[in-house]
Coordinates of C-alpha atoms in Angstrom, one line a residue:
Chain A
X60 CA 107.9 146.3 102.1
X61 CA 108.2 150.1 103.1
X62 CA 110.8 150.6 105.9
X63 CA 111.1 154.3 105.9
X64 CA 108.6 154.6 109.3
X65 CA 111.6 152.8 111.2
X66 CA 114.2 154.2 113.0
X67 CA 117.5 153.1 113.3
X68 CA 117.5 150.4 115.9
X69 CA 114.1 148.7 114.0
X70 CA 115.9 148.9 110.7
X71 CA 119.3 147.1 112.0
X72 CA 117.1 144.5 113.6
X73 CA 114.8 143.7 110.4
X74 CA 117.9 143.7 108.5
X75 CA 118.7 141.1 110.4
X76 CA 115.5 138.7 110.3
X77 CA 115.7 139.4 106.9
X78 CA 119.0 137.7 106.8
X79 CA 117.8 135.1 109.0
X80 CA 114.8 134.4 106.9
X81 CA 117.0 134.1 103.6
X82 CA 119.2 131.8 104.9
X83 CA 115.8 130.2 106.1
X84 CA 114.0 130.1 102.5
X85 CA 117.3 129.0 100.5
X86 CA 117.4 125.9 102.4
X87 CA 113.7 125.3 101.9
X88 CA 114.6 125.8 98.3
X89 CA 117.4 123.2 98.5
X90 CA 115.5 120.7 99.9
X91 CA 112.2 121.4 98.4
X92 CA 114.4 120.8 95.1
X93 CA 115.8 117.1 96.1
X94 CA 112.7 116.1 96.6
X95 CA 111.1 117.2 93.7
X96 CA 113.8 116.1 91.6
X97 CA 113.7 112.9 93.4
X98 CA 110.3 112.4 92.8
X99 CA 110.4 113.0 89.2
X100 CA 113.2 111.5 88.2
X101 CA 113.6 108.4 90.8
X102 CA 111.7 106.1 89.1
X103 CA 113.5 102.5 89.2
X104 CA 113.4 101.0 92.7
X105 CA 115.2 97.6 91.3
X106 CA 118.6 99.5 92.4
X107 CA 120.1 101.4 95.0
X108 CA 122.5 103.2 92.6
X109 CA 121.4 106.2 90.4
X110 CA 121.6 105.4 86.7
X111 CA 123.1 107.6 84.0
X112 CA 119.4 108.5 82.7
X113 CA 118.1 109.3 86.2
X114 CA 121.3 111.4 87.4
X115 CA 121.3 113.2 84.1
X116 CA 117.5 114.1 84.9
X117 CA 118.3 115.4 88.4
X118 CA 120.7 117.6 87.5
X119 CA 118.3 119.1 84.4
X120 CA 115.4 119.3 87.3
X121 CA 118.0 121.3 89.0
X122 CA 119.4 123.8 86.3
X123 CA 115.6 124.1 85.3
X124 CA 114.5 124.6 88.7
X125 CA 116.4 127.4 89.5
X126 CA 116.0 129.2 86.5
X127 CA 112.3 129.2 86.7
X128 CA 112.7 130.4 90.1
X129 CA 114.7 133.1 89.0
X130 CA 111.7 134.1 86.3
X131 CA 109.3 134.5 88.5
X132 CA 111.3 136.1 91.2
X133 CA 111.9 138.9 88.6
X134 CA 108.1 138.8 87.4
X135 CA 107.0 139.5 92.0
X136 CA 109.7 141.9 92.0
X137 CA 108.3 143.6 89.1
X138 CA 104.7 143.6 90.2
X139 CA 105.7 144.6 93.7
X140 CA 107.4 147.9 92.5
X141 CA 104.5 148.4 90.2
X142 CA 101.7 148.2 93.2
X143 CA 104.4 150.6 94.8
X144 CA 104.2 153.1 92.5
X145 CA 100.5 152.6 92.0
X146 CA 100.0 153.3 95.6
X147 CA 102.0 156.1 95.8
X148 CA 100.2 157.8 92.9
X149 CA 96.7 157.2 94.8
X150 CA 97.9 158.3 98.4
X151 CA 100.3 161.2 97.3
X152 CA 103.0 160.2 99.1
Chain B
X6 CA 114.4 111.2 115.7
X7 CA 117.3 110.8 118.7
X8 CA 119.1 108.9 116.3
X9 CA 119.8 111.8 114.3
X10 CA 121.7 113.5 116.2
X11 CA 125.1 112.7 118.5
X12 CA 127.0 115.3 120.3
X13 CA 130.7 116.0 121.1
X14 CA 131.5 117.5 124.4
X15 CA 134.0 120.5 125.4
X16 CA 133.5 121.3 129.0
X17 CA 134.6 124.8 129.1
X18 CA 131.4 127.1 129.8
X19 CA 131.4 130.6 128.2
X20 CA 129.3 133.3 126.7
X21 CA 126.8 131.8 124.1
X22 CA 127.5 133.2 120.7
X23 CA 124.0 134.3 118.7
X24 CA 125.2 133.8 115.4
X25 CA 126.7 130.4 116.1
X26 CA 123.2 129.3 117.6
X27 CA 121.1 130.5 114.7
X28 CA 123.5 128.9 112.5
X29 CA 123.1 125.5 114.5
X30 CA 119.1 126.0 114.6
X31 CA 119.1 126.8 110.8
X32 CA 121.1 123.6 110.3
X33 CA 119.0 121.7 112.5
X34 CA 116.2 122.5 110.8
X35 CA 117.6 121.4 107.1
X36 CA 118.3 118.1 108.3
X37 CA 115.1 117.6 110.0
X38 CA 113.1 119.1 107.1
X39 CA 115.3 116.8 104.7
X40 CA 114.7 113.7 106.6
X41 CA 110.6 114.7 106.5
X42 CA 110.6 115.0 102.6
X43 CA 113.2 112.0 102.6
X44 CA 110.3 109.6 104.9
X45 CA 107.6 111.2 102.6
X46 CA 108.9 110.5 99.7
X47 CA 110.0 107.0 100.1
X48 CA 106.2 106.3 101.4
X49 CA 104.7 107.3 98.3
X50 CA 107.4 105.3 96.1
X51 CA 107.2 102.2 98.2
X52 CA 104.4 102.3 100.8
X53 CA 101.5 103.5 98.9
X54 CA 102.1 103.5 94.6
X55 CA 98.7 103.1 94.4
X56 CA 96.6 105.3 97.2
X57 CA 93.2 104.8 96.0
X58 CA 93.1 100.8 95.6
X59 CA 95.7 100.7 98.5
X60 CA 93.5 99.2 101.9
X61 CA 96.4 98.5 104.8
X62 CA 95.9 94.8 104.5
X63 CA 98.6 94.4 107.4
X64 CA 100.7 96.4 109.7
X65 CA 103.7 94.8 108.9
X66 CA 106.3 96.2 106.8
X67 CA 106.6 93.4 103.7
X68 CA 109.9 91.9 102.3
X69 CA 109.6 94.0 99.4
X70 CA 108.6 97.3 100.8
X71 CA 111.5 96.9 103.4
X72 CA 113.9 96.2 100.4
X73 CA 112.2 99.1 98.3
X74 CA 112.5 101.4 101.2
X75 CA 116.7 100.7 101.3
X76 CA 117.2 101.7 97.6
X77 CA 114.6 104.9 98.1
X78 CA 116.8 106.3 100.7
X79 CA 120.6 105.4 99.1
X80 CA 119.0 107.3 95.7
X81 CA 117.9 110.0 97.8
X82 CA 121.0 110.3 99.5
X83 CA 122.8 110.5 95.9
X84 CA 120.1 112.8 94.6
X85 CA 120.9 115.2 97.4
X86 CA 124.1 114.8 96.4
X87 CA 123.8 115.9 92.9
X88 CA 121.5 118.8 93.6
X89 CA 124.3 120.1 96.1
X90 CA 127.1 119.8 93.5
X91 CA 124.8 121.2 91.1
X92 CA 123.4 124.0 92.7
X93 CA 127.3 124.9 93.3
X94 CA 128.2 124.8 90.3
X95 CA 124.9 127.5 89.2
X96 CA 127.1 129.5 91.9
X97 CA 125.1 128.9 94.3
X98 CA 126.7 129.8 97.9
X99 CA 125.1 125.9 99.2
X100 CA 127.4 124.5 101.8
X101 CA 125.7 121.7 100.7
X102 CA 128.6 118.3 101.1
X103 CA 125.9 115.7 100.2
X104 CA 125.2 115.1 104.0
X105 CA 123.0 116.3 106.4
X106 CA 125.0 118.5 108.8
X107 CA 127.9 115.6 108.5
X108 CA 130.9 117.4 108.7
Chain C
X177 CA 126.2 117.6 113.8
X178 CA 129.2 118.5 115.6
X179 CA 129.2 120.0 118.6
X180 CA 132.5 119.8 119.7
X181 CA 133.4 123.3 119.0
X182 CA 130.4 124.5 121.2
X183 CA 130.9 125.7 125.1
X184 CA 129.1 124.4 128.0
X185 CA 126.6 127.1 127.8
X186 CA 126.0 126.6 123.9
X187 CA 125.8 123.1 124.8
X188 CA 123.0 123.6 127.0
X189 CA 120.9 126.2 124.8
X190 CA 121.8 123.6 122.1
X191 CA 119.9 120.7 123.9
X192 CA 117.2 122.4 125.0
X193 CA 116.5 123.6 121.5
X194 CA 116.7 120.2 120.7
X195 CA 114.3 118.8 123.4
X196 CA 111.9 121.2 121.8
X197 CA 112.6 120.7 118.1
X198 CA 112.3 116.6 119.0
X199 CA 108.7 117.7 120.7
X200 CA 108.0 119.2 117.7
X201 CA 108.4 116.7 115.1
X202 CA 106.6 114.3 117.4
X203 CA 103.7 116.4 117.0
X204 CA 103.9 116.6 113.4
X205 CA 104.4 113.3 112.6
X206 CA 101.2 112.3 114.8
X207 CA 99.0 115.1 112.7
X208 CA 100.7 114.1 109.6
X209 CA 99.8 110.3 110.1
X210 CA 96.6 111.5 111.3
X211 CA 95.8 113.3 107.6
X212 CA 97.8 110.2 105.5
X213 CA 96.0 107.8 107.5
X214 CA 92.1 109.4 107.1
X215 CA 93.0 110.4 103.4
X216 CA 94.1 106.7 103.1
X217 CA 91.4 104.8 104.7
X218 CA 88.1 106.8 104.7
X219 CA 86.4 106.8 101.7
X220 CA 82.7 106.2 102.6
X221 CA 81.1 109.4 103.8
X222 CA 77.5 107.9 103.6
X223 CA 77.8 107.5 107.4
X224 CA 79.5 109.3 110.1
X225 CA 81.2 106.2 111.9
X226 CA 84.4 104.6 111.1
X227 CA 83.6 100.6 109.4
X228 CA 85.2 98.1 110.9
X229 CA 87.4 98.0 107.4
X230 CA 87.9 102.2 108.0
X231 CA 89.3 101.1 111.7
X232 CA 91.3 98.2 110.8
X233 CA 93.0 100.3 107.6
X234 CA 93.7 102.8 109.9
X235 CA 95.2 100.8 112.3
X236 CA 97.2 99.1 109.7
X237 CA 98.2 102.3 108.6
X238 CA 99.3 103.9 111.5
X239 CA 101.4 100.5 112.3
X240 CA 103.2 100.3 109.0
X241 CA 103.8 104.1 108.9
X242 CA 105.9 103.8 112.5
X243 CA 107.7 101.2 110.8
X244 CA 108.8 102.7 107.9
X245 CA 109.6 105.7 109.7
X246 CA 111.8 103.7 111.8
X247 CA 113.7 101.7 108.7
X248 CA 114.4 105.3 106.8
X249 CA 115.9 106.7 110.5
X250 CA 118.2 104.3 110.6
X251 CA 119.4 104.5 107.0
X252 CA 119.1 108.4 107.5
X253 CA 121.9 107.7 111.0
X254 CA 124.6 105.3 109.0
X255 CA 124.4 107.7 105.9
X256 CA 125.2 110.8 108.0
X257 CA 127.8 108.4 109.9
X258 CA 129.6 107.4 107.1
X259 CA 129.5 110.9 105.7
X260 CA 131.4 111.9 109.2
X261 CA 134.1 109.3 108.8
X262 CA 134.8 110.2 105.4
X263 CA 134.8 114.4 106.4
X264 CA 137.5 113.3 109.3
X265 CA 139.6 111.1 106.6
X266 CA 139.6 114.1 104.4
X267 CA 140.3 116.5 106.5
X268 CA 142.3 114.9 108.7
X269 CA 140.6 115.8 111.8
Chain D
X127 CA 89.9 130.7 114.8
X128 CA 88.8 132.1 117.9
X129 CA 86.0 129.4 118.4
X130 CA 89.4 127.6 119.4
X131 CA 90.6 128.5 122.5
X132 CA 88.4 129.5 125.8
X133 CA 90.3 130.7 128.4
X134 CA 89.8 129.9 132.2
X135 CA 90.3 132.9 134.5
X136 CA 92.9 132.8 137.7
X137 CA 93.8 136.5 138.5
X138 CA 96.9 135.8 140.6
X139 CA 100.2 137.3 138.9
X140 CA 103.6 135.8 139.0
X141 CA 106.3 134.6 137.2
X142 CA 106.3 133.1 134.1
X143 CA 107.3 129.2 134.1
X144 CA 108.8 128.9 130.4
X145 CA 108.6 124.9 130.3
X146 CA 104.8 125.4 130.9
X147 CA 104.7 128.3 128.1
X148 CA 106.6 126.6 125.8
X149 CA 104.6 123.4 126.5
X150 CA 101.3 125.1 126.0
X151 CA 102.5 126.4 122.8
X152 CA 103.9 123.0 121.2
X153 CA 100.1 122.2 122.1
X154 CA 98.6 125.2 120.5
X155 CA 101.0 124.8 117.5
X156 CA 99.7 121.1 117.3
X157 CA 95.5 121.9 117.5
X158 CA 95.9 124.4 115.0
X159 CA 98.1 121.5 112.9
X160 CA 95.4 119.4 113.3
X161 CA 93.2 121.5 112.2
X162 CA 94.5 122.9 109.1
X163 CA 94.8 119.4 108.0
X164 CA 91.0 118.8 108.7
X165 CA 89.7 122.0 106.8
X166 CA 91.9 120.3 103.7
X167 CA 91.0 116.7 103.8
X168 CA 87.7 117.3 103.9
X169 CA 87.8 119.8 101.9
X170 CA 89.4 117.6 98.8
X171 CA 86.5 114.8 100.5
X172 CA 83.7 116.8 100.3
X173 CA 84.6 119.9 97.9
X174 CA 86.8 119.0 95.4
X175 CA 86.4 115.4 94.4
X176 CA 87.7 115.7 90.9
X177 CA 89.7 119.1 90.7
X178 CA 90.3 118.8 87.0
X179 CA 86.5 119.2 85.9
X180 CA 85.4 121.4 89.1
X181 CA 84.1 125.1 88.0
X182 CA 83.2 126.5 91.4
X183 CA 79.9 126.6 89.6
X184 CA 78.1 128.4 92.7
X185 CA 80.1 130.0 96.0
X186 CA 77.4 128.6 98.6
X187 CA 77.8 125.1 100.0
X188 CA 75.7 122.2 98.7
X189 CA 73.2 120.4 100.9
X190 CA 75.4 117.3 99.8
X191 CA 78.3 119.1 100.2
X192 CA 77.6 120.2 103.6
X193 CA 76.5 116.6 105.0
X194 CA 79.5 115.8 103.5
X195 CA 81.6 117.7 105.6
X196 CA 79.8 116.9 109.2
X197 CA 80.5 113.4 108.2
X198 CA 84.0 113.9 107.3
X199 CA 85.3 115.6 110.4
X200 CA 83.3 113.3 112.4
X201 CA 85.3 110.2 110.6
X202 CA 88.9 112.5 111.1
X203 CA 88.2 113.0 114.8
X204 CA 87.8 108.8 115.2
X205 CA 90.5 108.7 113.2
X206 CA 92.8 111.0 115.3
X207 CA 91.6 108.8 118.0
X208 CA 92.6 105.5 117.0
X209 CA 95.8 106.9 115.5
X210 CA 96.8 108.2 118.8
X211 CA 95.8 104.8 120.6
X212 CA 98.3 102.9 118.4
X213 CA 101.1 105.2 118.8
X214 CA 100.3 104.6 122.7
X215 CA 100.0 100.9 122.1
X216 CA 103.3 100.8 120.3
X217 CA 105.1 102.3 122.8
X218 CA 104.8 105.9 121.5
X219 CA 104.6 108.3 124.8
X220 CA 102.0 110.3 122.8
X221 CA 99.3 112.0 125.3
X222 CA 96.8 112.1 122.9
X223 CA 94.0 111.3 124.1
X224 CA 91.8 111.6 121.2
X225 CA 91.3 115.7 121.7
X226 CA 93.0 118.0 120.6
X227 CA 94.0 119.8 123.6
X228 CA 90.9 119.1 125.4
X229 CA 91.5 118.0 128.8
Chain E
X191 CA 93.3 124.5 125.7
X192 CA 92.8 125.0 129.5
X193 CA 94.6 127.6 131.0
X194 CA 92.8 127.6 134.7
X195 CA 96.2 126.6 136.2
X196 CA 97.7 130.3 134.8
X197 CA 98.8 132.6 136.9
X198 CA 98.1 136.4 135.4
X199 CA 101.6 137.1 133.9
X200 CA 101.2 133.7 131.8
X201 CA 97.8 134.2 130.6
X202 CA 98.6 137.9 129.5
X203 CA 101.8 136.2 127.7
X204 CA 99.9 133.4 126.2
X205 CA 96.9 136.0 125.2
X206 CA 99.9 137.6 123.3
X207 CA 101.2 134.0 121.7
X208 CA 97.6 133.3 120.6
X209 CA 96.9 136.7 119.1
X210 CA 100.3 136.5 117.1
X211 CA 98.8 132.7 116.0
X212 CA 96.0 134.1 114.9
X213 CA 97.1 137.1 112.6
X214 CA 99.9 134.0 111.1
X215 CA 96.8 131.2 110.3
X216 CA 95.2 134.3 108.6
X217 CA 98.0 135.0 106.7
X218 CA 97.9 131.4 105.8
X219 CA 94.3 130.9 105.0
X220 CA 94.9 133.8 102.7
X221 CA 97.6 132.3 100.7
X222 CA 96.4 128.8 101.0
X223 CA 93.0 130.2 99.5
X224 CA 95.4 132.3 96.5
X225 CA 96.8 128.5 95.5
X226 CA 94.0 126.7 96.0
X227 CA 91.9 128.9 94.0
X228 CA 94.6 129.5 91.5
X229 CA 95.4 125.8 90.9
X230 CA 91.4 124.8 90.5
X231 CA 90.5 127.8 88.3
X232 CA 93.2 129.3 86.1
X233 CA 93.6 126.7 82.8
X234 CA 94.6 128.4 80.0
X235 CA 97.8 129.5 79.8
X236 CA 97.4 131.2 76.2
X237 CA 96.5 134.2 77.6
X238 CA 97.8 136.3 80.9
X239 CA 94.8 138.0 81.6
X240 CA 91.4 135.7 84.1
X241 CA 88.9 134.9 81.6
X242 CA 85.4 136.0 83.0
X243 CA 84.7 132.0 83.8
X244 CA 88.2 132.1 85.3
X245 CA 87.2 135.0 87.6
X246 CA 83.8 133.8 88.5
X247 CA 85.3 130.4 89.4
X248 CA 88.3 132.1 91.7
X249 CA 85.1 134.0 93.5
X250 CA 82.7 131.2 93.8
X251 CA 86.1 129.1 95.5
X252 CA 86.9 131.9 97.7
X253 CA 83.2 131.9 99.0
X254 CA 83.5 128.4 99.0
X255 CA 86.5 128.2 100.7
X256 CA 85.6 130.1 103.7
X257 CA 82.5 128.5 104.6
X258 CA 83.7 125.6 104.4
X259 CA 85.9 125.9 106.9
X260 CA 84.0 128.1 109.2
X261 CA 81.3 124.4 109.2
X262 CA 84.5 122.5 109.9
X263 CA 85.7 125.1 112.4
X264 CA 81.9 124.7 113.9
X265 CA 82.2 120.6 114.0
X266 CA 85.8 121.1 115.6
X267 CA 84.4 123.4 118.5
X268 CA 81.6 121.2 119.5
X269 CA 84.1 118.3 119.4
X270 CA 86.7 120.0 121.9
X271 CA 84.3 120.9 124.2
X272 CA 82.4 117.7 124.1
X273 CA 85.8 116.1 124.7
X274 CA 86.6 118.8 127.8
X275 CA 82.9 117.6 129.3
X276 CA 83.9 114.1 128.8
X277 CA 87.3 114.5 131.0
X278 CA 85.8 116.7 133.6
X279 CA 83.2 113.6 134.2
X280 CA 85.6 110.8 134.3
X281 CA 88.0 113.0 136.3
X282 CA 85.8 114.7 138.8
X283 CA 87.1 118.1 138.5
Chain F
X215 CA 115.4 137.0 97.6
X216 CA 116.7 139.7 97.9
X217 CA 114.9 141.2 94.9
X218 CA 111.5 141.2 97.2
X219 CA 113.4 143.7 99.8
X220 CA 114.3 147.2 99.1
X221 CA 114.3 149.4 102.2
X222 CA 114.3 153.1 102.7
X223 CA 116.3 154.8 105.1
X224 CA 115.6 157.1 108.3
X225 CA 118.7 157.1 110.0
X226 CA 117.1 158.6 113.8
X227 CA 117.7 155.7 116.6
X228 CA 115.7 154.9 119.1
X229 CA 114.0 152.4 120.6
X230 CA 112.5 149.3 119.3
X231 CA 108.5 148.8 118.5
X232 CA 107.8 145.2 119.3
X233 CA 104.1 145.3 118.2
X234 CA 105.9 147.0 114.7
X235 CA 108.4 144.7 114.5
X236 CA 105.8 141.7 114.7
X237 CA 103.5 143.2 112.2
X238 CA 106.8 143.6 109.5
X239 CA 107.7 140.0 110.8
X240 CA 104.3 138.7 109.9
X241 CA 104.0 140.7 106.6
X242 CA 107.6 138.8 105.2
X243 CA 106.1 135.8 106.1
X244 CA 103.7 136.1 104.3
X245 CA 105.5 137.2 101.1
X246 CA 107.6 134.0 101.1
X247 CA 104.8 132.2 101.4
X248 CA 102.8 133.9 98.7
X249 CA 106.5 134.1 96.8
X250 CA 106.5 130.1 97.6
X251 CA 103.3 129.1 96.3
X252 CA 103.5 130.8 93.1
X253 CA 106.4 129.0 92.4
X254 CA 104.9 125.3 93.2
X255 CA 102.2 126.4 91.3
X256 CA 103.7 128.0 88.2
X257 CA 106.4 124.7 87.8
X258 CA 103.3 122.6 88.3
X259 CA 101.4 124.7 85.2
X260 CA 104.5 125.3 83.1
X261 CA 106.8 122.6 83.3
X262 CA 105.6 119.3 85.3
X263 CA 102.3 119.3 83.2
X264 CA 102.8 115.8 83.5
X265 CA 105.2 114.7 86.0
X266 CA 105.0 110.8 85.0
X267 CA 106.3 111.2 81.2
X268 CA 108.3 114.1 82.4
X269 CA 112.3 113.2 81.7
X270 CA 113.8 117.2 82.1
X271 CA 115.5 116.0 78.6
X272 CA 117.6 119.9 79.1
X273 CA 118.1 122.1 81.9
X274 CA 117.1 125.2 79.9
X275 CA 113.6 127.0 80.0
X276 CA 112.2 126.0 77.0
X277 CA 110.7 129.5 75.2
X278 CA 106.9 127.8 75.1
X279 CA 108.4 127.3 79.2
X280 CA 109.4 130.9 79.4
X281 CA 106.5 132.0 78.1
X282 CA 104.1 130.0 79.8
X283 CA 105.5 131.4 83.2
X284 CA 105.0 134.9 82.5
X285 CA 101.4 134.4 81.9
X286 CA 101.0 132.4 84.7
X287 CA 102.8 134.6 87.4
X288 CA 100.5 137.5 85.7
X289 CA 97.5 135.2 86.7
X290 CA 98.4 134.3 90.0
X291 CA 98.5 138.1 91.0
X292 CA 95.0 138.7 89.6
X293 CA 93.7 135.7 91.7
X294 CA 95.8 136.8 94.7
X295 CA 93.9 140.2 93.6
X296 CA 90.3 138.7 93.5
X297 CA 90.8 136.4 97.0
X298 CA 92.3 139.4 99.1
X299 CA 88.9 141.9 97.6
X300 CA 86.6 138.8 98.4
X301 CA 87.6 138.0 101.8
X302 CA 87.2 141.8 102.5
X303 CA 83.1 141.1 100.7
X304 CA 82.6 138.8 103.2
X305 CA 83.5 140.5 106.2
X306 CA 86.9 139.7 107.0
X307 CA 90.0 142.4 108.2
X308 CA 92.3 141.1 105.5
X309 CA 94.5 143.9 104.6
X310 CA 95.7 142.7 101.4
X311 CA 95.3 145.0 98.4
X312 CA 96.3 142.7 95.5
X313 CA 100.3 143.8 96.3
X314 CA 102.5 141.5 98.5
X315 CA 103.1 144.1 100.9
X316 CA 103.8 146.6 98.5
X317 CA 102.2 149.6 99.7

C-alpha cells in the first residue's frame, strides 16, 4: 500500500485503522489457531481432560503454526516490495 | 447468545472514551468468534463424524452426543488454554488468560 | 466481560453495540444452519423439490443443531463464570 | 450483485432514523450471507463433486452442470424455508419468512 | 430489499452502504476465486513455478467460477422477486 | 502484520477524503484476506497433508516443510496473477494486477 497521496490528517487516521485491523487479525489468528489445533489434535472424546499426547500436540500445532505464518508473511512482504518496484520501473515514478 | 454476557453497573455518566470502546468491541468480537469455532467444532466431533451416511434420524440430542458434546467443550476450553500460554511464551503480546473476556 | 469500570454513557453505547452484535449472530447462525443443513440433507439433484426424506432431515437438522447450540452456551457461560471467580480470588478484587 | 437490490423511489428528504438504517443493513449483510453460501454449496453440488480428480478440463458450464445448479438453488431456497419455519416453531423470533429480504 | 418507506436522505445513505457492499463482495469473490482456484489446481509442490496444465486449470476455474455464480445469481433474482409478488398478493399492497 | 505496511510520508494537513479513505479501507481488507487465505491454504498443502494421521510430533518447520511453503506461496501469487488477468478477459473492473495492493 502507497500512502504518499495522503496528507496529514488521512495518514494519522489510516494509521489508526491499521492499528485497529491488527489488533483485529491477531485475534483471528488466535482463535483460528485453537480451533485448528483442536481439531487436529482432539481426538479422544471418552474424556473431558486433555491427555499428555494430545496437549503435547497442541502446543507443537502452536509453535508450528506460527512459524509458518511467519514464512509466508516474509515470502507477501517480499513479493509485495517486488511488484512495487516493478511498477515503479514501468510507470517512472 | 444473552447468556454470554453479564454486566456490572457504575452509574456515573461521562464522556465515552474511543479507545476503551474499540477495545470492548474487539474483545467482544473474540469471544463471540471463539464461541462460533467452539459450536462448530464440537458439531463435527460429535454431531456429524460421519456427514455423508449421516441422515437426521431425530431431532433430539442423544445420550451420547449430549455426553460427547460436555467433554468437546472442557477440551476446548483447555486447548485455548494452552495455545494462550503458548503463544506467550513465542512472545507473543496475547492477553490471552484461558477465558473468554473473564477477567 | 466486565463492565463495571464503564460510565453510564459507555454503558449505553456498550449495549447497543451489543443489541446489534446479538442481531448479528442471529443472522449468522440462521444462514449458517441454512448451508449445514442443505449440505447435510440434499443429496439428490435429479429433481428440484425437497423428498419427504430431504424435508424431514432438514427438519431434524435444524432441531438438533438449536440444541446443541444451546448445550455448548451453557458450558461456554459456567466456563467463563468460573474463570471470573477464580480472576477475583487471584486478584483479590 | 446488482440484480440484488431494486430500489423503490419516495423523493421526500429528512432525517435519517439509524435503527431503520442499521436494520436494513443487518438485512442486507444477511441476503448477501445467504447468498455467498448458495454460490458455494452448489457450487461443491454441482461443480466440484470430487476436487481431488477435477482438472477444470473446459471453462464453460456443462449442460449437466448447469441443470445441476437450477436444481440446487431451487432445493437451498426450500431449504431456507423450512429452516426458518423451525426456528419460528421452536420459539426462535426469526422473521424469515422463506425470502431473503423479500417482503 | 424494499426501500419504498425511505425518505431521500436514507436512500442516498443506503445507495452509499450498498455501493461500499458491492466493491467488499468483489473483493471477496476475487480472493475466494484465488483459493478456490489455487486449492483445486496447484498439486505439485516440487516445483514453484504453474505447470502449463496447472495454468490452463486455474483459467478454466476462473471462467468457471464466474458463470456459475452469475446462473445462481440469475435463479436468486427470480426467486426474490417471485417472493416480493407473492407478499404483495397475500397482503394487498 | 506489520511487514505488509510501509507508508510514505507527506507531512501537509488538511482535510480528510472519505471516498479515499474507503478505497484504502477496502484495499487492506482485502490484503488480509488474500494474506489469510494463503496461509489456510499453504498449511493445508505443506503441513496438514493429512490431518487424520497428523500428530505435529515437533513444533519446528521441518526443511521438506520449509521448503514446501516457499513453493507454494510462489504459486499462490501466480494464481492470484492469472484470476485477477482473467476476471479483467471477461469483462469485469477488477483492479488487481497480480500485487496485493502493491502498486
Amino acid at each position: 500500500m502507497d500512502f504518499s497521496q495522503f496528507n496529514g490528517a488521512e495518514q494519522a487516521q489510516m494509521t489508526r485503522l491499521i492499528e485497529k485491523k491488527q489488533m483485529q487479525d491477531f485475534m483471528k489468528l488466535y482463535s483460528g489457531m485453537v480451533e485448528r489445533c483442536f481439531n487436529a489434535c482432539a481426538q479422544d472424546f471418552t474424556s473431558k481432560a486433555l491427555s499428555t499426547n494430545e496437549k503435547t500436540c497442541v502446543q507443537n500445532c502452536t509453535d508450528k503454526f506460527l512459524k509458518h505464518s511467519e514464512r509466508v508473511g516474509a515470502r507477501f512482504a517480499e513479493h509485495n516490495a517486488g511488484m512495487s518496484t516493478l511498477a515503479r520501473e514501468q510507470t517512472g515514478c | 447468545m444473552s447468556y454470554l454476557f453479564g454486566g456490572g453497573a457504575k452509574q456515573d455518566t461521562g464522556a465515552v472514551d474511543p479507545v476503551k470502546m474499540e477495545m470492548a468491541v474487539a474483545e467482544l468480537d473474540m469471544i463471540t468468534d471463539v464461541f462460533n469455532r467452539l459450536v462448530t467444532s464440537c458439531h463435527q466431533k460429535c454431531i456429524q463424524p460421519n456427514p455423508q451416511s449421516h441422515r437426521y434420524a431425530e431431532g433430539e440430542l442423544l445420550k451420547g452426543e449430549a455426553v460427547c458434546i460436555d467433554r468437546c467443550s472442557a477440551k476446548f476450553f483447555e486447548v485455548n488454554k494452552v495455545v494462550g500460554e503458548r503463544m506467550q511464551a513465542m512472545g507473543g503480546t496475547a492477553q490471552a488468560t484461558g477465558g473468554f473476556g473473564g477477567r
